[in-house]
Structures are given as C-alpha cells and as structure tokens.
C-alpha cells in the first residue's frame, strides 16, 4: 500500500524561522507596533493573516493587515537567493522516496517564496506534490493543509506521517488523524511539541535520517 511522508518546510527542512521572526518584527515596527521577538517566534508557522490576528488581536485595525503582510513579504524576499536548507534535508526526502514513501510538502508558503524554499532543499526529484497556502482556505493549525496533502498523495491518514517544527504543525497533523513527528530545529521546545501531539521528536532532518529505523517511518 502507498504511504505518505508529509513535511512542513519553514523551520523543518529550511532554516528560516528566525528570518521570519526578524522580518515580521520589522514589518510590525514600521507600522508602529511593538511586538516582542519571542512572541513573533511562537507565532511563526501560522499563515500571514492568522499570525497578525494572533499577535495584534481582533480589535486591531484590520485595514493594516494587507500592508503588514506585504511589508513582511518584501523584507523576507531579500533572502530568497540564500535560504539555507537544514542539514540532510534533501537526503532525508530522497531516502524516504527511495523507501517507497510518497513525499508531499504542506506549507503556508506559496508562489515565489515556495519556489525559493524548494530550490534551497534541492530535492525536487523526491517531492511528488505540494499543498501550499495557495491551495487551502484555512492554514495550520486547521487540518486542511495536511488533509490536502493526503489527497494529493492519494493516501489515507492512517498511512501517513507528518513532520513539522511548530505547535501549529502538530495540532494540524493531529486533527487530520496522522502520526506526527516533531523536529527541534525551528526553536520550539520538545515538551511543547509533545504536548501538541508529537509522537516522536528529533533534533533536525539529519537526526531523523539517522534514526529512521526506530522512528514512526520504520
């Protein structure tokens, strides 16, 4: 039977979380908002609209949302040509593909940003499909991104494993009914990932690759 390996991208396969923290912080600062970096970090992984709502609240001036999102996009876009893949990210995807897993990405990134992330990973030959922000109406922690990834793979939830680095990833995967694996390279503590539904937690893609035989992918 087919099996699906579903991966978040930012902070899971590419070392971008702190770039997002800095560029969101600057976007908020330019708009007159003082948002602590630690709060931004905890919100990374949410889609832009949800991240802004999470950090500024429902009583904010929502007319500013589009401007904030555009500012972040422009600031973050300056790094597109040098986004760093995490250690062995491409090798991990190729190994799973070789072992018979259908590899699908589930990410809140889309468009040029997603293209830059895929270039950084450098494993397009192993990636069968991508469920991006352009394809869903609700982002993580809603289950829709993971559910869409499973549809693209043609695999039921019980035959899938989802790997991510944030609480939002673990919540989305759990709600979609898949087994969840956390990685620490996004900067979120192990206890938080486990509390949100992670069955196992690894340091980074390299650690997961070296531990596949004893992981939920076994």
Short mmCIF file of C-alpha atoms in Angstrom, two decimals:
data_model
loop_
_atom_site.label_atom_id
_atom_site.label_comp_id
_atom_site.label_asym_id
_atom_site.label_seq_id
_atom_site.Cartn_x
_atom_site.Cartn_y
_atom_site.Cartn_z
CA UNK A 1 0.00 0.00 0.00
CA UNK A 2 1.04 3.59 -0.63
CA UNK A 3 2.43 5.58 2.30
CA UNK A 4 2.77 9.36 2.57
CA UNK A 5 5.54 11.35 4.22
CA UNK A 6 4.18 14.88 4.64
CA UNK A 7 6.59 17.67 5.54
CA UNK A 8 6.26 21.22 6.71
CA UNK A 9 9.01 23.36 5.15
CA UNK A 10 9.95 26.52 7.13
CA UNK A 11 11.93 25.51 10.22
CA UNK A 12 11.58 21.83 9.33
CA UNK A 13 13.55 21.47 6.09
CA UNK A 14 14.87 25.03 5.65
CA UNK A 15 16.43 27.16 8.42
CA UNK A 16 14.15 30.18 8.03
CA UNK A 17 12.21 30.64 11.27
CA UNK A 18 14.45 33.34 12.67
CA UNK A 19 14.46 35.16 9.33
CA UNK A 20 10.67 35.22 9.61
CA UNK A 21 10.92 36.49 13.19
CA UNK A 22 13.21 39.36 12.19
CA UNK A 23 11.24 40.37 9.09
CA UNK A 24 7.85 40.19 10.83
CA UNK A 25 9.26 42.19 13.76
CA UNK A 26 10.49 44.84 11.33
CA UNK A 27 7.16 44.90 9.46
CA UNK A 28 5.32 45.45 12.74
CA UNK A 29 7.84 48.10 13.81
CA UNK A 30 7.41 50.03 10.56
CA UNK A 31 3.65 50.04 11.14
CA UNK A 32 4.04 51.38 14.68
CA UNK A 33 3.55 48.12 16.61
CA UNK A 34 5.94 46.93 19.31
CA UNK A 35 5.73 43.15 19.18
CA UNK A 36 8.41 41.20 21.12
CA UNK A 37 10.51 38.86 19.02
CA UNK A 38 9.78 35.92 21.32
CA UNK A 39 6.06 36.37 20.65
CA UNK A 40 6.67 36.50 16.90
CA UNK A 41 8.73 33.31 17.14
CA UNK A 42 5.91 31.44 18.83
CA UNK A 43 3.53 32.55 16.07
CA UNK A 44 5.74 31.52 13.14
CA UNK A 45 4.06 28.70 11.24
CA UNK A 46 0.70 30.42 11.07
CA UNK A 47 -0.40 31.94 7.79
CA UNK A 48 0.08 35.70 7.50
CA UNK A 49 -3.49 36.69 8.33
CA UNK A 50 -3.66 34.33 11.31
CA UNK A 51 -0.23 35.41 12.56
CA UNK A 52 -1.23 39.08 12.52
CA UNK A 53 -4.50 38.30 14.31
CA UNK A 54 -2.70 36.14 16.88
CA UNK A 55 -0.18 38.89 17.70
CA UNK A 56 -2.31 42.04 17.42
CA UNK A 57 -5.73 40.70 18.45
CA UNK A 58 -9.19 41.01 16.95
CA UNK A 59 -9.54 44.67 17.94
CA UNK A 60 -6.65 45.75 15.68
CA UNK A 61 -7.09 47.97 12.62
CA UNK A 62 -7.67 45.17 10.12
CA UNK A 63 -7.17 47.61 7.24
CA UNK A 64 -3.46 47.39 8.12
CA UNK A 65 -3.27 43.62 7.63
CA UNK A 66 -2.52 43.72 3.92
CA UNK A 67 0.17 46.37 4.38
CA UNK A 68 1.81 44.36 7.18
CA UNK A 69 1.79 41.18 5.13
CA UNK A 70 3.23 42.98 2.10
CA UNK A 71 5.99 44.54 4.23
CA UNK A 72 6.97 41.15 5.64
CA UNK A 73 6.91 39.61 2.18
CA UNK A 74 9.19 42.32 0.77
CA UNK A 75 11.63 42.11 3.68
CA UNK A 76 11.77 38.31 3.65
CA UNK A 77 12.07 38.25 -0.14
CA UNK A 78 15.53 39.81 0.17
CA UNK A 79 16.77 36.40 1.38
CA UNK A 80 15.25 34.23 -1.37
CA UNK A 81 18.58 33.65 -3.11
CA UNK A 82 20.31 32.37 0.03
CA UNK A 83 17.81 30.45 2.13
CA UNK A 84 19.74 27.69 3.95
CA UNK A 85 18.46 24.13 3.91
CA UNK A 86 18.79 22.30 7.20
CA UNK A 87 21.41 19.55 7.37
CA UNK A 88 20.49 16.48 5.28
CA UNK A 89 17.01 17.80 4.42
CA UNK A 90 17.32 16.77 0.78
CA UNK A 91 18.91 13.45 1.67
CA UNK A 92 16.04 12.66 4.04
CA UNK A 93 13.41 13.29 1.36
CA UNK A 94 15.32 11.21 -1.19
CA UNK A 95 15.76 8.35 1.27
CA UNK A 96 12.04 8.25 2.04
CA UNK A 97 11.20 8.40 -1.66
CA UNK A 98 13.63 5.53 -2.28
CA UNK A 99 11.98 3.56 0.53
CA UNK A 100 8.57 3.86 -1.13
CA UNK A 101 7.08 6.85 0.66
CA UNK A 102 5.17 9.46 -1.34
CA UNK A 103 6.78 12.73 -0.24
CA UNK A 104 4.45 15.75 -0.11
CA UNK A 105 5.08 19.24 1.28
CA UNK A 106 2.42 21.03 3.36
CA UNK A 107 3.38 24.66 3.87
CA UNK A 108 1.91 28.10 4.42
CA UNK A 109 4.37 29.42 1.82
CA UNK A 110 3.31 29.92 -1.77
CA UNK A 111 4.37 31.49 -5.05
CA UNK A 112 7.94 32.81 -5.30
CA UNK A 113 8.60 32.03 -1.64
CA UNK A 114 7.77 28.36 -2.10
CA UNK A 115 9.94 28.21 -5.22
CA UNK A 116 12.87 29.65 -3.25
CA UNK A 117 12.36 27.11 -0.47
CA UNK A 118 12.29 24.22 -2.93
CA UNK A 119 15.49 25.48 -4.54
CA UNK A 120 17.12 25.53 -1.12
CA UNK A 121 16.10 21.93 -0.38
CA UNK A 122 17.28 20.79 -3.80
CA UNK A 123 15.26 17.55 -3.84
CA UNK A 124 12.51 18.20 -6.37
CA UNK A 125 13.08 14.72 -7.80
CA UNK A 126 11.81 13.24 -4.50
CA UNK A 127 8.87 15.62 -3.93
CA UNK A 128 5.70 14.33 -5.56
CA UNK A 129 3.35 17.23 -4.70
CA UNK A 130 2.94 20.36 -2.61
CA UNK A 131 -0.05 21.60 -0.62
CA UNK A 132 0.68 25.32 -0.35
CA UNK A 133 -1.06 28.39 1.02
CA UNK A 134 -2.44 28.91 -2.49
CA UNK A 135 -4.44 25.66 -2.28
CA UNK A 136 -6.34 25.93 1.02
CA UNK A 137 -8.80 28.29 2.66
CA UNK A 138 -7.61 27.62 6.24
CA UNK A 139 -3.99 27.26 7.27
CA UNK A 140 -2.48 25.44 10.23
CA UNK A 141 -3.46 24.68 12.96
CA UNK A 142 -6.55 23.73 10.93
CA UNK A 143 -6.13 20.25 9.44
CA UNK A 144 -6.84 21.38 5.86
CA UNK A 145 -3.20 21.70 4.68
CA UNK A 146 -2.40 18.17 5.86
CA UNK A 147 -5.68 16.78 4.54
CA UNK A 148 -4.99 18.35 1.14
CA UNK A 149 -1.50 16.84 1.14
CA UNK A 150 -3.04 13.42 1.77
CA UNK A 151 -5.46 13.95 -1.11
CA UNK A 152 -2.57 14.80 -3.41
CA UNK A 153 -0.75 11.66 -2.28
CA UNK A 154 -3.86 9.51 -2.55
CA UNK A 155 -3.14 8.06 0.87
CA UNK A 156 -5.43 7.73 3.93
CA UNK A 157 -4.45 9.38 7.21
CA UNK A 158 -3.56 6.10 8.89
CA UNK A 159 -0.88 5.51 6.22
CA UNK A 160 0.81 8.88 6.69
CA UNK A 161 3.40 10.58 8.89
CA UNK A 162 3.63 14.36 9.18
CA UNK A 163 6.88 16.11 10.16
CA UNK A 164 6.88 19.69 11.45
CA UNK A 165 8.61 22.05 13.85
CA UNK A 166 5.81 24.06 15.48
CA UNK A 167 2.88 23.51 17.81
CA UNK A 168 0.65 24.58 14.90
CA UNK A 169 2.07 21.73 12.78
CA UNK A 170 1.44 19.14 15.47
CA UNK A 171 -2.10 20.39 16.03
CA UNK A 172 -2.86 20.34 12.30
CA UNK A 173 -1.48 16.83 11.89
CA UNK A 174 -3.30 15.50 14.94
CA UNK A 175 -6.59 16.96 13.74
CA UNK A 176 -6.02 15.35 10.35
CA UNK A 177 -5.53 11.98 12.05
CA UNK A 178 -1.92 11.37 11.01
CA UNK A 179 1.07 10.35 13.12
CA UNK A 180 3.11 13.44 13.99
CA UNK A 181 6.88 13.80 14.25
CA UNK A 182 8.45 16.98 15.62
CA UNK A 183 11.87 18.49 14.98
CA UNK A 184 13.63 20.95 17.29
CA UNK A 185 15.43 22.97 14.59
CA UNK A 186 12.60 25.51 14.45
CA UNK A 187 13.33 26.52 18.04
CA UNK A 188 10.18 25.21 19.76
CA UNK A 189 10.79 23.16 22.95
CA UNK A 190 10.36 19.38 22.88
CA UNK A 191 7.71 19.45 25.64
CA UNK A 192 5.56 21.86 23.63
CA UNK A 193 5.72 19.67 20.53
CA UNK A 194 4.87 16.53 22.51
CA UNK A 195 2.03 18.33 24.26
CA UNK A 196 0.59 19.32 20.88
CA UNK A 197 0.66 15.76 19.54
CA UNK A 198 4.19 14.77 18.50
CA UNK A 199 4.71 11.02 18.80
CA UNK A 200 8.48 11.40 18.48
CA UNK A 201 10.87 14.38 18.37
CA UNK A 202 14.27 14.68 16.65
CA UNK A 203 16.89 17.41 16.55
CA UNK A 204 16.71 18.07 12.81
CA UNK A 205 16.38 16.27 9.43
CA UNK A 206 19.85 14.74 9.85
CA UNK A 207 18.90 13.25 13.22
CA UNK A 208 15.66 11.86 11.80
CA UNK A 209 17.51 10.41 8.80
CA UNK A 210 19.97 8.59 11.05
CA UNK A 211 17.12 7.33 13.24
CA UNK A 212 14.65 6.17 10.56
CA UNK A 213 14.87 2.52 11.59
CA UNK A 214 13.49 3.36 15.04
CA UNK A 215 11.13 6.15 14.00
CA UNK A 216 7.44 6.24 13.04
CA UNK A 217 8.71 5.78 9.47
CA UNK A 218 10.03 2.29 10.32
#
